[in-house]
Coordinates of C-alpha atoms and ligand atoms in Angstrom, one line a residue:
A1 CA -243.8 -81.4 166.0
Y2 CA -240.5 -80.3 166.1
A3 CA -237.2 -82.2 166.2
Q4 CA -235.6 -80.0 168.9
S5 CA -234.0 -82.0 171.7
Q6 CA -234.1 -80.9 175.1
P7 CA -230.7 -79.5 176.6
P8 CA -229.5 -82.3 178.6
A9 CA -227.4 -80.1 180.9
K10 CA -226.3 -76.6 181.6
N11 CA -222.8 -75.9 182.0
V12 CA -221.7 -72.2 181.5
M13 CA -221.3 -69.7 184.2
V14 CA -220.8 -66.1 184.0
H15 CA -218.7 -63.8 186.4
L16 CA -220.9 -60.8 187.2
F17 CA -217.7 -59.0 188.6
E18 CA -218.5 -56.3 191.3
W19 CA -222.3 -56.5 190.3
K20 CA -224.8 -55.5 193.1
W21 CA -227.1 -58.2 194.5
T22 CA -230.2 -56.4 193.4
D23 CA -228.7 -56.0 189.9
I24 CA -227.9 -59.5 189.7
E25 CA -231.4 -60.7 190.8
A26 CA -232.9 -58.7 188.1
E27 CA -230.4 -60.1 185.6
C28 CA -231.3 -63.6 186.4
A29 CA -234.4 -63.6 184.4
Y30 CA -232.2 -62.8 181.1
L31 CA -229.6 -65.4 182.2
G32 CA -232.3 -68.1 182.8
E33 CA -233.7 -67.6 179.3
K34 CA -230.4 -67.8 177.7
G35 CA -229.6 -71.0 179.4
Y36 CA -226.6 -69.8 181.8
N37 CA -226.2 -72.5 184.3
A38 CA -224.6 -70.2 187.3
I39 CA -223.2 -67.1 188.3
Q40 CA -219.9 -66.2 190.2
V41 CA -220.5 -63.3 192.4
S42 CA -218.0 -61.0 194.1
P43 CA -216.9 -61.9 197.7
P44 CA -220.0 -61.3 199.9
N45 CA -218.4 -61.1 203.3
E46 CA -217.3 -58.0 205.1
H47 CA -214.2 -56.6 203.3
A48 CA -211.5 -53.6 203.8
V49 CA -212.3 -50.2 202.7
K50 CA -209.5 -48.5 200.9
A51 CA -210.7 -44.8 200.7
S52 CA -207.4 -43.7 200.1
D53 CA -206.8 -45.8 197.1
G54 CA -210.1 -44.7 195.7
Y55 CA -212.1 -47.7 196.8
P56 CA -210.3 -50.3 194.4
W57 CA -212.1 -53.5 193.4
W58 CA -209.2 -55.6 195.2
Q59 CA -210.5 -54.2 198.7
R60 CA -212.9 -57.0 198.4
Y61 CA -209.9 -59.6 198.3
Q62 CA -209.2 -58.5 202.1
P63 CA -211.7 -60.1 204.3
V64 CA -212.6 -58.6 207.5
T65 CA -215.3 -60.7 209.0
Y66 CA -217.4 -63.7 207.7
E67 CA -220.6 -61.7 208.1
L68 CA -222.7 -61.3 204.8
D69 CA -224.0 -57.9 206.1
K70 CA -222.7 -55.3 204.1
S71 CA -220.3 -55.8 201.4
R72 CA -220.0 -53.2 198.4
S73 CA -222.5 -55.5 196.6
G74 CA -225.3 -55.1 199.2
N75 CA -226.7 -56.3 202.5
L76 CA -227.7 -59.9 203.8
D77 CA -231.3 -59.6 202.9
Q78 CA -230.5 -58.5 199.3
F79 CA -228.1 -61.3 198.9
K80 CA -230.7 -64.1 200.2
S81 CA -233.2 -62.6 197.8
M82 CA -230.8 -62.9 195.0
V83 CA -229.9 -66.6 195.7
D84 CA -233.7 -67.4 196.1
T85 CA -234.9 -65.7 192.9
C86 CA -232.3 -66.7 190.5
W87 CA -232.5 -70.3 191.4
K88 CA -236.2 -70.6 192.2
K89 CA -237.6 -68.5 189.5
H90 CA -235.0 -68.8 186.8
G91 CA -233.0 -71.8 187.5
V92 CA -229.7 -70.2 188.0
K93 CA -227.1 -71.1 190.5
I94 CA -224.9 -68.7 192.7
Y95 CA -221.3 -69.6 193.2
V96 CA -219.6 -67.2 195.7
D97 CA -215.9 -66.0 195.4
A98 CA -214.5 -67.3 198.7
I99 CA -211.5 -65.8 200.3
I100 CA -210.4 -68.2 202.7
N101 CA -206.5 -68.1 202.3
H102 CA -205.8 -64.6 204.1
M103 CA -207.3 -61.8 206.1
A104 CA -207.2 -58.2 205.3
A105 CA -203.7 -56.3 205.7
G106 CA -202.9 -53.8 208.3
D107 CA -205.4 -52.2 210.5
G108 CA -208.8 -50.6 209.7
I109 CA -212.6 -50.7 209.8
G110 CA -214.4 -53.1 207.5
S111 CA -217.2 -52.4 205.2
A112 CA -219.9 -53.3 207.9
G113 CA -218.1 -51.0 210.5
T114 CA -216.1 -53.8 212.3
S115 CA -212.6 -52.7 213.3
Y116 CA -209.6 -55.1 212.9
K117 CA -206.0 -55.2 213.6
G118 CA -203.8 -57.1 210.9
A119 CA -202.7 -60.5 211.7
S120 CA -203.8 -60.2 215.4
D121 CA -207.5 -59.4 215.8
Y122 CA -210.2 -60.1 213.7
T123 CA -213.9 -60.6 215.3
L124 CA -215.3 -63.0 212.7
Y125 CA -219.0 -63.3 213.7
D126 CA -221.0 -63.8 216.9
K127 CA -222.9 -67.0 217.5
D128 CA -224.8 -68.5 220.3
S129 CA -223.4 -65.6 222.3
T130 CA -220.0 -66.5 221.5
T131 CA -217.7 -64.5 219.7
Y132 CA -215.4 -66.2 217.2
K133 CA -212.1 -64.5 216.4
Y134 CA -208.8 -65.0 214.6
S135 CA -206.0 -64.1 216.6
N136 CA -202.2 -63.9 216.1
L137 CA -202.0 -67.7 216.6
D138 CA -203.9 -68.2 213.6
F139 CA -201.5 -66.9 211.0
H140 CA -198.4 -68.1 209.6
N141 CA -195.3 -66.1 210.2
Q142 CA -194.7 -63.0 207.7
C143 CA -192.6 -64.1 204.7
G144 CA -193.0 -63.1 201.2
I145 CA -192.8 -65.2 198.1
N146 CA -189.6 -64.8 195.8
W147 CA -191.3 -65.5 192.4
D148 CA -187.8 -64.7 190.6
E149 CA -186.7 -68.4 191.6
D150 CA -188.0 -71.8 191.3
V151 CA -190.5 -71.6 194.1
P152 CA -190.9 -74.4 196.6
A153 CA -194.8 -75.2 197.5
R154 CA -194.2 -74.4 201.3
E155 CA -193.2 -70.8 200.4
I156 CA -196.1 -70.4 197.9
R157 CA -198.5 -72.0 200.5
D158 CA -197.3 -70.4 203.8
C159 CA -196.0 -67.0 202.8
W160 CA -198.1 -64.0 202.6
V161 CA -199.4 -63.1 199.2
A162 CA -199.9 -59.9 197.3
G163 CA -196.3 -58.9 198.0
G164 CA -196.4 -60.3 201.5
G165 CA -199.2 -58.0 202.6
L166 CA -202.1 -60.4 203.2
P167 CA -202.0 -62.2 206.7
D168 CA -201.9 -66.0 205.8
L169 CA -204.1 -68.1 207.8
K170 CA -203.1 -71.5 209.2
T171 CA -205.6 -73.5 207.1
E172 CA -204.0 -76.5 208.6
S173 CA -205.2 -75.9 212.2
D174 CA -208.7 -77.2 213.3
W175 CA -209.9 -73.8 214.6
V176 CA -209.2 -71.9 211.1
R177 CA -210.8 -74.9 209.2
T178 CA -213.8 -75.0 211.5
R179 CA -214.4 -71.3 211.1
I180 CA -214.2 -71.5 207.1
I181 CA -216.4 -74.5 206.9
E182 CA -218.8 -72.4 209.1
F183 CA -218.5 -69.6 206.7
L184 CA -219.1 -71.7 203.7
N185 CA -221.9 -73.7 205.0
S186 CA -223.8 -70.5 206.2
M187 CA -223.8 -69.7 202.4
I188 CA -224.8 -73.3 201.4
N189 CA -227.7 -73.1 204.0
M190 CA -229.0 -70.2 202.0
G191 CA -229.1 -71.8 198.6
V192 CA -225.5 -71.0 197.4
A193 CA -224.4 -74.0 195.0
G194 CA -220.6 -73.5 194.7
F195 CA -217.5 -71.7 195.5
R196 CA -214.4 -70.3 193.6
I197 CA -211.7 -70.7 196.1
D198 CA -209.4 -67.7 195.8
A199 CA -205.7 -68.2 195.9
A200 CA -206.3 -72.0 196.4
K201 CA -202.5 -72.4 195.1
H202 CA -201.4 -70.7 198.3
M203 CA -203.1 -73.5 200.4
N204 CA -202.2 -77.1 201.0
P205 CA -204.5 -79.0 198.7
E206 CA -205.3 -81.4 201.9
D207 CA -206.4 -78.4 203.7
I208 CA -208.9 -77.5 200.8
T209 CA -209.9 -81.3 200.4
Y210 CA -210.7 -81.4 204.2
I211 CA -212.8 -78.1 204.0
A212 CA -214.6 -79.4 200.9
A213 CA -215.3 -82.9 202.5
N214 CA -217.0 -81.0 205.5
L215 CA -219.5 -78.9 203.6
N216 CA -222.8 -79.5 203.8
D217 CA -224.9 -81.1 200.9
L218 CA -226.9 -78.3 199.1
R219 CA -230.1 -77.4 200.3
S220 CA -232.6 -79.9 199.4
D221 CA -236.0 -78.5 201.1
E222 CA -238.9 -77.8 198.7
G223 CA -237.9 -76.2 195.6
W224 CA -234.0 -76.2 196.0
F225 CA -231.6 -78.9 195.0
Y226 CA -231.7 -82.8 194.4
P227 CA -231.0 -84.5 197.8
G228 CA -227.2 -85.4 198.0
S229 CA -226.3 -82.6 195.6
R230 CA -222.7 -81.4 196.4
P231 CA -221.4 -77.9 196.1
F232 CA -219.4 -77.2 192.9
I233 CA -215.9 -76.1 193.7
F234 CA -213.4 -74.6 191.6
Q235 CA -209.9 -73.7 192.8
E236 CA -208.0 -70.8 191.5
V237 CA -204.4 -72.2 190.8
I238 CA -202.5 -70.1 188.1
F239 CA -200.2 -72.1 186.6
G240 CA -196.4 -71.0 186.5
Y241 CA -193.2 -72.5 185.3
G242 CA -191.0 -73.3 188.0
Q243 CA -193.5 -73.1 190.6
D244 CA -193.9 -76.1 193.1
S245 CA -197.6 -75.7 193.6
K246 CA -199.4 -76.6 190.6
P247 CA -202.8 -77.2 189.1
S248 CA -202.4 -81.2 189.1
D249 CA -201.8 -80.9 192.7
Y250 CA -205.5 -79.7 193.2
D251 CA -207.6 -82.0 190.6
N252 CA -209.0 -84.1 193.6
T253 CA -212.4 -85.9 194.1
V254 CA -214.3 -85.5 197.3
K255 CA -217.5 -87.4 198.1
G256 CA -218.0 -88.3 194.6
S257 CA -217.8 -84.8 193.5
N258 CA -214.7 -83.2 191.4
L259 CA -213.0 -80.3 192.8
N260 CA -212.1 -78.2 189.6
V261 CA -209.3 -76.1 189.0
T262 CA -208.9 -72.9 187.0
E263 CA -207.1 -73.8 183.7
F264 CA -205.2 -70.6 183.2
R265 CA -203.4 -72.4 180.2
Y266 CA -206.5 -72.6 178.3
G267 CA -207.1 -68.8 178.3
T268 CA -203.3 -68.3 177.1
A269 CA -203.6 -70.7 174.2
V270 CA -207.1 -69.2 173.1
G271 CA -205.7 -65.6 173.6
Q272 CA -202.4 -66.5 171.5
K273 CA -204.1 -68.2 168.9
F274 CA -207.1 -65.7 168.5
R275 CA -204.9 -62.6 168.8
N276 CA -202.2 -64.2 166.3
D277 CA -199.7 -63.8 168.8
D278 CA -196.9 -66.5 169.4
S279 CA -196.9 -66.8 165.4
G280 CA -200.1 -69.2 165.9
T281 CA -203.4 -69.1 164.2
I282 CA -206.9 -70.6 165.3
S283 CA -206.5 -73.5 162.6
D284 CA -203.9 -74.9 165.2
F285 CA -206.8 -75.9 167.4
I286 CA -207.7 -78.4 164.7
K287 CA -204.2 -79.2 163.2
Y288 CA -202.8 -79.8 166.6
N289 CA -205.8 -81.5 168.5
F290 CA -206.7 -78.9 171.2
P291 CA -207.8 -81.1 174.1
V292 CA -211.4 -82.5 174.2
A293 CA -212.3 -85.0 176.9
S294 CA -208.7 -85.6 178.4
G295 CA -205.8 -83.3 178.5
G296 CA -203.5 -82.2 176.0
W297 CA -201.5 -79.1 175.4
G298 CA -200.3 -79.2 179.0
M299 CA -203.9 -79.1 180.4
L300 CA -206.0 -81.0 183.0
D301 CA -208.6 -83.4 182.1
S302 CA -211.8 -81.8 180.8
A303 CA -213.6 -83.0 184.0
F304 CA -211.5 -80.8 186.3
S305 CA -211.2 -77.9 184.3
V306 CA -212.9 -74.3 184.5
V307 CA -212.0 -72.3 181.4
F308 CA -212.1 -68.7 180.5
T309 CA -210.7 -66.4 178.1
D310 CA -209.6 -63.8 180.6
N311 CA -210.8 -63.2 184.2
H312 CA -210.8 -60.0 186.5
D313 CA -207.2 -60.3 187.3
N314 CA -205.5 -60.8 184.0
Q315 CA -207.7 -58.6 182.0
R316 CA -205.9 -55.6 184.0
G317 CA -202.5 -57.1 184.5
H318 CA -202.9 -58.5 187.7
G319 CA -202.5 -62.5 188.4
S320 CA -201.4 -64.2 185.1
G321 CA -201.6 -60.9 183.2
Y322 CA -199.1 -58.6 182.2
W323 CA -198.6 -55.6 179.9
T324 CA -196.2 -55.6 176.9
S325 CA -196.3 -52.1 175.7
E326 CA -197.9 -48.7 176.2
D327 CA -198.1 -47.8 172.7
D328 CA -200.7 -50.3 171.7
N329 CA -203.2 -50.7 174.4
S330 CA -204.7 -53.6 172.8
I331 CA -201.8 -55.9 173.9
G332 CA -202.9 -56.7 177.3
G333 CA -200.7 -59.4 178.1
I334 CA -201.2 -62.9 176.7
V335 CA -204.9 -63.0 177.2
T336 CA -207.5 -61.3 175.0
H337 CA -210.4 -59.5 176.7
F338 CA -213.2 -57.1 175.8
Y339 CA -211.0 -54.4 174.5
D340 CA -210.1 -56.6 171.6
G341 CA -213.6 -56.4 170.5
R342 CA -214.5 -58.8 167.6
I343 CA -211.4 -61.0 168.5
Y344 CA -212.7 -61.5 171.7
N345 CA -216.2 -62.1 170.6
L346 CA -215.0 -64.8 168.4
A347 CA -212.6 -66.3 171.2
N348 CA -215.7 -66.7 173.4
V349 CA -217.8 -68.4 170.6
F350 CA -214.9 -70.9 170.2
M351 CA -214.8 -71.4 174.0
L352 CA -218.6 -71.9 174.1
A353 CA -218.5 -74.3 170.9
W354 CA -215.5 -76.3 171.8
P355 CA -216.0 -79.6 174.0
Y356 CA -213.5 -78.8 176.8
G357 CA -214.0 -77.9 180.4
T358 CA -216.6 -75.6 182.2
P359 CA -216.7 -72.5 180.5
K360 CA -216.8 -69.2 182.4
V361 CA -218.0 -66.0 180.7
M362 CA -216.3 -62.7 182.1
S363 CA -218.8 -59.8 182.4
S364 CA -216.6 -56.7 183.1
Y365 CA -216.9 -52.9 183.7
N366 CA -215.1 -50.1 181.6
W367 CA -212.1 -48.2 183.3
P368 CA -209.7 -45.7 182.0
R369 CA -206.6 -47.8 181.0
D370 CA -203.3 -46.0 181.1
V371 CA -200.6 -48.2 180.7
R372 CA -196.9 -46.9 181.5
C373 CA -193.7 -48.5 180.8
S374 CA -190.3 -48.2 182.7
P375 CA -187.2 -50.5 182.7
S376 CA -188.9 -52.8 185.3
G377 CA -192.0 -53.5 183.0
C378 CA -195.3 -52.2 182.2
K379 CA -198.3 -51.3 184.5
D380 CA -201.7 -49.8 184.1
V381 CA -201.6 -47.2 186.6
N382 CA -205.4 -47.5 186.8
D383 CA -205.6 -51.3 187.3
G384 CA -207.2 -50.7 190.7
V385 CA -210.1 -48.7 189.6
G386 CA -213.3 -50.0 191.1
P387 CA -216.8 -50.5 189.5
P388 CA -218.6 -47.3 188.4
S389 CA -219.6 -45.4 191.5
D390 CA -220.7 -42.1 193.0
G391 CA -217.1 -41.5 193.9
S392 CA -217.7 -42.5 197.5
G393 CA -217.3 -46.3 196.9
N394 CA -221.1 -46.8 196.4
T395 CA -221.5 -48.9 193.2
K396 CA -224.1 -47.7 190.6
N397 CA -226.8 -49.7 189.2
V398 CA -225.9 -51.7 186.3
A399 CA -226.5 -50.1 182.7
C400 CA -225.3 -52.6 180.1
F401 CA -223.0 -51.5 177.1
K402 CA -222.1 -48.2 178.9
D403 CA -219.8 -48.3 182.0
W404 CA -220.6 -51.7 182.1
V405 CA -219.4 -53.9 179.2
C406 CA -221.9 -57.0 179.7
E407 CA -220.0 -59.3 177.4
H408 CA -222.5 -62.0 178.5
R409 CA -225.2 -60.2 176.5
W410 CA -223.2 -59.7 173.4
T411 CA -225.3 -61.6 170.9
S412 CA -223.1 -64.3 169.8
I413 CA -221.8 -64.9 173.3
A414 CA -225.4 -65.2 174.7
G415 CA -226.5 -67.5 171.7
M416 CA -223.6 -69.9 172.2
V417 CA -224.7 -70.5 175.8
G418 CA -227.7 -72.3 174.2
F419 CA -225.6 -73.9 171.9
N420 CA -223.3 -75.4 174.6
N421 CA -226.1 -76.7 176.3
Y422 CA -227.8 -78.4 173.5
V423 CA -224.4 -80.1 172.5
Q424 CA -223.5 -81.2 176.1
D425 CA -223.7 -85.1 175.3
A426 CA -222.1 -84.6 171.9
W427 CA -218.4 -84.5 173.6
N428 CA -216.6 -85.0 170.3
I429 CA -215.7 -83.0 167.4
G430 CA -216.2 -84.0 163.7
N431 CA -216.6 -82.6 160.2
T432 CA -213.5 -80.4 161.0
W433 CA -212.4 -78.1 158.4
H434 CA -209.8 -75.2 158.3
N435 CA -207.9 -73.0 155.9
D436 CA -204.5 -73.4 157.5
R437 CA -204.9 -69.8 158.8
N438 CA -207.9 -68.1 160.6
Q439 CA -211.0 -70.0 159.5
I440 CA -212.2 -73.1 161.2
A441 CA -215.5 -75.1 161.3
F442 CA -216.6 -78.3 163.1
S443 CA -219.5 -80.3 164.3
R444 CA -220.3 -81.5 167.7
V445 CA -220.9 -85.0 167.7
T446 CA -222.0 -88.0 170.0
P447 CA -220.2 -91.0 170.7
T448 CA -222.6 -92.8 168.3
G449 CA -221.8 -90.3 165.7
A450 CA -224.8 -88.0 165.7
A451 CA -224.2 -84.3 165.2
K452 CA -225.9 -81.9 167.3
G453 CA -224.3 -78.6 166.5
F454 CA -222.2 -76.9 163.8
V455 CA -220.0 -73.8 164.1
I456 CA -217.8 -71.7 161.7
I457 CA -215.6 -69.1 162.8
N458 CA -214.0 -66.5 160.3
R459 CA -211.3 -64.6 162.0
E460 CA -210.0 -63.0 158.9
G461 CA -210.4 -59.7 157.2
Y462 CA -212.2 -61.1 154.2
D463 CA -215.4 -63.2 153.8
L464 CA -216.1 -66.9 153.9
N465 CA -218.4 -68.3 151.3
R466 CA -218.6 -72.1 151.4
S467 CA -220.9 -75.3 151.3
F468 CA -220.2 -77.3 154.6
Q469 CA -221.1 -80.6 155.7
T470 CA -222.6 -79.7 158.9
G471 CA -223.8 -83.5 159.8
L472 CA -227.1 -82.1 160.9
P473 CA -230.4 -83.4 159.9
E474 CA -232.3 -81.5 157.1
G475 CA -233.9 -78.4 158.2
R476 CA -234.0 -74.6 158.9
Y477 CA -231.8 -73.5 161.7
C478 CA -231.5 -70.2 163.4
D479 CA -227.7 -69.0 163.4
V480 CA -227.5 -68.3 167.1
A481 CA -224.0 -66.6 166.7
R482 CA -225.7 -63.7 164.6
T483 CA -229.3 -63.7 165.9
D484 CA -230.8 -63.0 169.3
Y485 CA -232.6 -66.2 169.4
T486 CA -235.2 -67.5 172.2
L487 CA -234.6 -71.3 172.7
G488 CA -237.5 -73.1 171.8
S489 CA -239.0 -70.5 169.4
T490 CA -240.1 -71.2 165.9
K491 CA -239.1 -67.6 164.9
C492 CA -235.6 -66.3 163.9
D493 CA -235.4 -62.7 163.7
G494 CA -232.0 -62.5 161.7
S495 CA -230.0 -65.3 160.0
V496 CA -231.5 -68.4 158.9
I497 CA -229.2 -71.3 157.8
D498 CA -230.8 -74.0 155.6
V499 CA -229.2 -77.4 155.9
D500 CA -230.1 -80.0 153.0
R501 CA -231.1 -83.7 152.9
S502 CA -227.1 -84.6 152.8
G503 CA -226.3 -82.3 155.7
F504 CA -224.8 -79.6 153.7
A505 CA -225.3 -75.9 154.2
N506 CA -224.3 -72.8 152.0
I507 CA -222.8 -70.3 154.5
Q508 CA -221.8 -66.8 153.9
L509 CA -219.7 -65.1 156.6
S510 CA -218.6 -61.4 156.7
P511 CA -215.1 -60.7 158.0
M512 CA -214.5 -61.3 161.9
S513 CA -217.7 -63.0 162.4
A514 CA -219.1 -66.7 163.3
S515 CA -222.2 -68.8 162.6
A516 CA -223.5 -71.5 164.6
I517 CA -226.6 -73.7 164.5
H518 CA -227.6 -76.6 166.9
M519 CA -230.6 -79.1 167.5
G520 CA -232.3 -76.5 169.9
S521 CA -232.2 -73.8 167.1
L522 CA -233.9 -75.9 164.4
M523 CA -236.9 -74.1 163.8
T524 CA -239.0 -76.4 161.1
E525 CA -238.7 -79.8 159.9
T526 CA -238.9 -80.0 156.2
Ligands
LIG601 C1 -206.4 -63.7 194.0 N1 -206.1 -64.8 193.4 O1 -205.1 -65.7 194.0 C2 -207.2 -62.8 193.6 O2 -207.6 -63.3 192.0 C3 -206.6 -61.5 193.2 O3 -207.4 -60.7 192.6 C4 -206.1 -61.1 194.7 O4 -205.4 -59.9 194.7 C5 -205.4 -62.2 195.2 N2 -205.6 -63.7 195.0 C6 -205.7 -62.1 197.0 O5 -206.8 -62.3 197.2 C7 -205.9 -58.7 194.9 C8 -205.1 -57.8 194.0 C9 -203.9 -57.3 194.7 C10 -204.4 -56.7 196.1 C11 -205.1 -58.2 196.9 C12 -205.7 -57.7 198.2 O6 -204.8 -58.3 192.6 O7 -203.3 -56.2 194.2 O8 -203.2 -56.2 196.9 O9 -206.2 -58.5 196.1 O10 -206.5 -56.5 198.1 C13 -203.5 -55.1 197.4 C14 -202.2 -54.1 196.8 C15 -200.9 -54.7 197.2 C16 -200.8 -54.8 198.6 C17 -201.8 -55.7 199.1 C18 -202.0 -55.6 200.9 O11 -202.5 -54.1 195.5 O12 -200.0 -53.5 196.6 O13 -199.7 -55.3 199.1 O14 -203.0 -55.1 199.0 O15 -201.9 -54.6 201.3 C19 -198.6 -54.6 199.9
LIG602 CA1 -201.7 -69.9 202.7

């Protein structure tokens, strides 16, 4: 008999940015096997088509209708099939990126062929032979946000975002709220399990709370979710100094379920420490008590936070990201992203090992970065480039490790998802060690003091050879940060770590690498 414990919970999501539904459906077998809990998918409803801008990724942040018929990721049947297969066959949930603050700018024809007129005429959908529309009555007056000053909440929430370009919906009105609730419920009824609320900072918290309270429970017919399950909601609120619309306005609880918030300050801290910017090193996480359950370092409580190293915006200088130089392409603002290679890999190992928030792994595609600086600042002139395509806006199939970066399949990152699952109830840290610079180690420990996992990160240009107290029971463990390990397997095709009777293990780590073992990677009892 093996002493493996069952994973008490799954908590990690991955953002498959701009993937097609068919590719996601196929990927769910892998995601399920590695222990991923959920996928954030790109906006599934009809969106603007910006041919003259080369079909940028951001066209999908301009909704035209609430029909799911034809987005760049695919059609309705493909969407439904993905939702169905991912959950029922592989236990992986789908979270939809919901764009409900605004509609498409200007006039045009959407991805499913529907024509629209900016801020005055959008045919949302037809139901029961009634046509539902947004007219000019449904939008706030155009005004732009002046980010150069201390910005009042009203301006952030009622003015038009993206340089004053995106018609801002009156989310305080019954008509608009009802349309949004119908839109989100239509997806819940297909089996969708949650939503990222895009631009939440640009809506009043009461509007989001109202919408959340009126969403259906998740599907609970045969094979779906537990009756009474509520959708998982996380609101995109980018913290900004001097801005009077802030993360702590949004960490509400509705019908017993927490409305989460994207905690951008987490990615900033992790980026700075791992990149060694801001004169800090990764030992600071231990020395200065990086938050565990409750807040710290200015961050919200863990139970309300969705955390990530980078997202689709800041990895290209949008959102909270910014470029600082054109000489060194690796300085992509304050966050770390795939371009940083091993640094990025280790930052994700840390995120998936440390007990704070709901982690989100970014899965990107490559694009030809070209950062140019002028006195007014730096910008990647290719920051709009869409996913790998045929040149006419049709997305290619995913091929990992080529055009598609697939960070979620990197050995350490994928292995740490299982680690994260197996240490869920060990929400504290113990056996901490650091070298005062860029080497750290810690155990994940339950409230009664039992260790469930142990991790070491060596972000130095030299080896780390040392005997560590892991706190774990004696046995042979598969090192999931260095091995493609199948949870539950008695085989480890890679690196094995032996823990002795008193919990010690001799560990040898090469430069820029990590080691991690947990109760789910215990292969044999001795
Ligand atoms: C978000 N969070 O609050 C998304 O994470 C972000 O990716 C979205 O902006 C934004 N909200 C609105 O949903 C992206 C992109 C913008 C782009 C918008 C709309 O970062 O650059 O704006 O989508 O497509 C684009 C143009 C901009 C233009 C605007 C309106 O880049 O120059 O402004 O459309 O035509 C005049
Ligand atoms: Ca708004």
